[in-house]
Short mmCIF file of C-alpha atoms in Angstrom, two decimals:
data_model
loop_
_atom_site.label_atom_id
_atom_site.label_comp_id
_atom_site.label_asym_id
_atom_site.label_seq_id
_atom_site.Cartn_x
_atom_site.Cartn_y
_atom_site.Cartn_z
CA MET A 1 0.29 -0.19 0.07
CA ARG A 2 1.21 3.40 -0.86
CA SER A 3 1.58 6.02 2.08
CA ASP A 4 1.77 9.13 0.56
CA GLY A 5 -1.87 9.94 0.14
CA TYR A 6 -2.92 8.46 -3.06
CA ASN A 7 -6.64 8.25 -3.02
CA PRO A 8 -7.74 5.55 -5.86
CA GLN A 9 -11.36 6.77 -5.86
CA THR A 10 -9.94 10.21 -7.19
CA ASP A 11 -6.22 10.09 -8.21
CA GLU A 12 -6.68 7.35 -10.62
CA VAL A 13 -8.72 9.72 -12.48
CA TYR A 14 -6.26 12.45 -12.29
CA ASP A 15 -3.42 10.19 -13.59
CA THR A 16 -5.65 9.19 -16.40
CA GLN A 17 -6.60 13.00 -17.18
CA GLN A 18 -2.61 13.90 -16.84
CA ALA A 19 -1.90 11.21 -19.14
CA ILE A 20 -4.33 12.66 -21.70
CA ARG A 21 -2.58 16.25 -21.24
CA MET A 22 0.92 14.66 -21.50
CA VAL A 23 0.32 12.85 -24.81
CA ARG A 24 -1.53 16.02 -26.09
CA ALA A 25 1.55 18.19 -25.31
CA TYR A 26 3.83 16.20 -26.91
CA ALA A 27 1.70 15.31 -29.90
CA LYS A 28 4.00 16.99 -32.37
CA ASP A 29 7.03 15.15 -31.06
CA TRP A 30 5.29 11.93 -31.37
CA LYS A 31 3.90 12.68 -34.77
CA ILE A 32 0.20 12.13 -33.71
CA ASP A 33 -2.79 14.40 -34.31
CA PRO A 34 -3.66 16.30 -30.82
CA ASN A 35 -7.50 16.21 -31.94
CA LYS A 36 -7.64 12.38 -31.90
CA ILE A 37 -6.34 11.55 -28.48
CA GLY A 38 -8.89 9.48 -26.67
CA VAL A 39 -9.60 7.02 -23.78
CA MET A 40 -10.63 3.58 -23.64
CA GLY A 41 -11.44 1.27 -20.53
CA PHE A 42 -12.50 -2.25 -19.31
CA SER A 43 -14.40 -2.70 -16.54
CA ALA A 44 -12.64 -0.55 -13.76
CA GLY A 45 -10.66 0.82 -16.63
CA ALA A 46 -13.83 1.89 -18.15
CA GLU A 47 -15.16 3.60 -15.07
CA LEU A 48 -11.80 5.85 -15.43
CA ALA A 49 -12.60 6.48 -18.74
CA ALA A 50 -16.14 7.35 -18.22
CA ALA A 51 -14.83 10.02 -15.33
CA ALA A 52 -12.24 11.52 -17.31
CA ALA A 53 -14.70 11.92 -20.24
CA VAL A 54 -16.93 14.35 -18.18
CA LEU A 55 -14.47 15.82 -15.51
CA TYR A 56 -11.85 17.54 -17.52
CA ASP A 57 -13.04 21.20 -17.32
CA ASP A 58 -12.69 21.13 -13.35
CA TRP A 59 -9.15 19.31 -13.77
CA ASP A 60 -7.72 21.68 -16.37
CA LYS A 61 -8.84 25.01 -14.32
CA LYS A 62 -7.35 23.47 -10.91
CA ASN A 63 -3.83 22.30 -12.95
CA SER A 64 -3.33 25.37 -14.79
CA VAL A 65 -1.11 27.24 -12.70
CA PRO A 66 2.15 29.41 -13.66
CA GLY A 67 5.00 26.65 -13.46
CA ASP A 68 2.91 23.70 -14.45
CA PRO A 69 4.47 22.38 -17.78
CA PHE A 70 1.13 21.48 -19.27
CA ALA A 71 -0.42 24.43 -18.14
CA GLY A 72 -3.26 25.26 -21.08
CA THR A 73 -3.12 21.92 -22.44
CA SER A 74 -6.72 20.34 -22.40
CA SER A 75 -7.34 16.78 -20.67
CA ARG A 76 -10.68 16.34 -22.70
CA PRO A 77 -10.49 13.24 -24.60
CA ASP A 78 -11.69 13.12 -27.98
CA PHE A 79 -13.46 10.11 -27.47
CA ALA A 80 -14.23 7.60 -24.71
CA GLY A 81 -14.54 3.68 -25.30
CA ILE A 82 -16.53 2.39 -22.17
CA VAL A 83 -16.43 -1.47 -22.29
CA TYR A 84 -18.45 -3.13 -19.42
CA PRO A 85 -17.69 -0.29 -17.10
CA GLY A 86 -17.74 -0.17 -13.53
CA PRO A 87 -19.92 2.86 -11.85
CA SER A 88 -19.72 6.19 -13.67
CA PRO A 89 -20.39 9.67 -12.03
CA PHE A 90 -23.67 9.21 -13.19
CA ALA A 91 -24.50 5.85 -11.34
CA ARG A 92 -27.74 5.64 -9.28
CA GLY A 93 -26.91 7.17 -5.70
CA ARG A 94 -24.10 9.24 -6.83
CA THR A 95 -24.44 13.34 -7.51
CA ALA A 96 -24.17 13.75 -11.13
CA PRO A 97 -21.58 16.30 -12.32
CA PRO A 98 -22.61 18.77 -15.01
CA ILE A 99 -22.07 17.61 -18.44
CA PRO A 100 -19.79 19.84 -20.40
CA HIS A 101 -21.04 21.43 -23.65
CA ASN A 102 -18.15 19.69 -25.51
CA VAL A 103 -18.58 16.23 -23.59
CA PRO A 104 -16.87 14.12 -26.15
CA PRO A 105 -18.40 11.28 -28.24
CA ALA A 106 -18.46 7.82 -26.49
CA PHE A 107 -18.72 3.89 -27.31
CA ILE A 108 -20.41 2.06 -24.75
CA VAL A 109 -20.54 -1.70 -24.52
CA CYS A 110 -21.66 -4.50 -22.31
CA ALA A 111 -23.15 -7.82 -21.97
CA GLY A 112 -26.83 -7.65 -20.52
CA SER A 113 -28.36 -10.28 -18.52
CA ASP A 114 -25.52 -12.23 -17.71
CA ASP A 115 -23.70 -9.23 -16.73
CA PRO A 116 -26.38 -7.21 -15.20
CA GLN A 117 -24.73 -4.61 -12.58
CA HIS A 118 -22.33 -3.60 -15.38
CA ALA A 119 -25.11 -3.26 -17.66
CA VAL A 120 -26.84 -0.76 -15.41
CA TRP A 121 -23.99 1.29 -15.04
CA ALA A 122 -23.34 1.25 -19.03
CA THR A 123 -26.95 2.41 -18.96
CA ASP A 124 -26.64 5.07 -16.45
CA TYR A 125 -23.96 6.72 -18.51
CA PHE A 126 -25.81 6.38 -21.96
CA SER A 127 -28.81 7.67 -20.25
CA ALA A 128 -27.44 10.55 -18.59
CA MET A 129 -25.96 11.81 -22.23
CA LEU A 130 -29.31 10.80 -23.93
CA ALA A 131 -31.34 13.02 -21.67
CA LEU A 132 -29.52 15.93 -23.07
CA ARG A 133 -29.57 14.30 -26.41
CA ILE A 134 -25.77 14.46 -26.64
CA PRO A 135 -24.55 13.32 -30.26
CA ASN A 136 -22.61 10.48 -31.45
CA VAL A 137 -23.02 8.44 -28.18
CA GLU A 138 -23.54 4.87 -29.22
CA MET A 139 -24.18 2.00 -26.88
CA HIS A 140 -24.69 -1.75 -27.57
CA ILE A 141 -26.03 -4.18 -24.68
CA TYR A 142 -25.55 -7.73 -25.93
CA GLY A 143 -27.68 -10.77 -25.15
CA ASN A 144 -24.75 -12.96 -24.42
CA GLY A 145 -21.77 -12.35 -22.65
CA ARG A 146 -20.31 -12.25 -19.26
CA HIS A 147 -17.84 -9.87 -17.16
CA PRO A 148 -14.20 -11.44 -17.07
CA GLY A 149 -13.56 -13.26 -13.85
CA ASP A 150 -17.14 -14.66 -13.43
CA ALA A 151 -17.58 -17.98 -12.18
CA LEU A 152 -18.88 -20.47 -14.82
CA PRO A 153 -20.93 -23.58 -14.29
CA ASP A 154 -17.87 -25.78 -14.58
CA GLY A 155 -16.01 -24.30 -11.59
CA SER A 156 -13.96 -22.14 -13.72
CA HIS A 157 -13.85 -18.41 -14.95
CA MET A 158 -14.76 -16.30 -17.40
CA THR A 159 -11.38 -14.90 -19.14
CA GLY A 160 -12.95 -12.75 -21.97
CA GLY A 161 -16.69 -11.70 -21.28
CA LEU A 162 -17.11 -10.50 -24.81
CA THR A 163 -14.17 -12.36 -26.56
CA TYR A 164 -14.03 -13.06 -30.34
CA ARG A 165 -15.81 -16.63 -30.57
CA ASN A 166 -16.44 -18.02 -34.09
CA PHE A 167 -18.56 -15.01 -35.46
CA THR A 168 -21.01 -14.70 -31.95
CA PRO A 169 -22.40 -11.21 -31.99
CA TYR A 170 -21.18 -10.28 -28.84
CA GLY A 171 -17.59 -11.24 -29.71
CA THR A 172 -17.97 -8.87 -32.71
CA TRP A 173 -18.49 -5.77 -30.70
CA GLN A 174 -15.04 -4.37 -32.05
CA ASP A 175 -16.21 -3.91 -35.52
CA ARG A 176 -19.16 -1.92 -34.15
CA PHE A 177 -16.44 0.07 -32.52
CA ILE A 178 -14.46 0.46 -35.72
CA ASP A 179 -17.52 1.48 -37.73
CA TRP A 180 -18.40 4.10 -35.34
CA PHE A 181 -14.85 5.18 -34.98
CA ARG A 182 -14.71 5.45 -38.44
CA ASP A 183 -17.99 7.24 -38.98
CA LEU A 184 -16.79 10.14 -36.71
CA GLY A 185 -13.95 10.55 -39.02
CA PHE A 186 -10.98 9.28 -36.66
CA LEU A 187 -9.77 6.89 -39.27
CA GLN A 188 -11.00 8.77 -42.27
CA LYS A 189 -12.68 11.53 -43.73
CA ALA A 190 -16.15 11.66 -41.46
CA ALA A 191 -19.12 9.77 -43.22
CA TRP A 192 -21.07 12.65 -42.21
CA LYS A 193 -20.52 15.89 -40.13
CA PRO A 194 -20.72 15.09 -36.51
CA ARG A 195 -23.55 16.91 -35.20
CA PRO A 196 -22.84 19.81 -32.53
CA ARG A 197 -24.57 19.46 -29.00
CA ARG A 198 -27.89 21.32 -28.96
CA ILE A 199 -28.80 22.74 -25.38
CA PHE A 200 -32.09 21.42 -23.98
CA ARG A 201 -33.93 22.57 -20.69
CA LEU A 202 -35.37 19.66 -18.98
CA THR A 203 -38.45 20.34 -17.00
#
């Protein structure tokens, strides 16, 4: 256990945000597009990705002090991949943060009835985006599949809940991700112009 005050519930998200800023700051040196830097996570990693996709404004304001080598560099990811996630900032029982006006596109995927808790957490994030009609957010809940590590009837444990297996639908989620990624122009010119967010007032 670390003894330097590291709080995994918050500092892991900060590490994710700092990593995005670092990659963006060195994008020219590393010959990558600074506007195509995203975050993708699985299970607990997806929990971090979901938080990093909405909490960047506050992080950037608090970490733009003189002397910070990355001051002025945004920690906003350009996209988020959220795969069988843990609880997001929009999970039931939590105080949901405001959704930034430029919240990034997100691709969300999970198994359904065989991974019900993670499916609920995936739906929580999607529902928060849907309520404000955030564009370019896509979710797939599959009828088959389990969470990695889940116990199986033979006493073994699932090693890949959505692993590719002989063209089974839940095993081809990666293809759906590539379709979404390509449509938004991350791999080629966008199939259509991504829609900007429209502001709605809920009553």
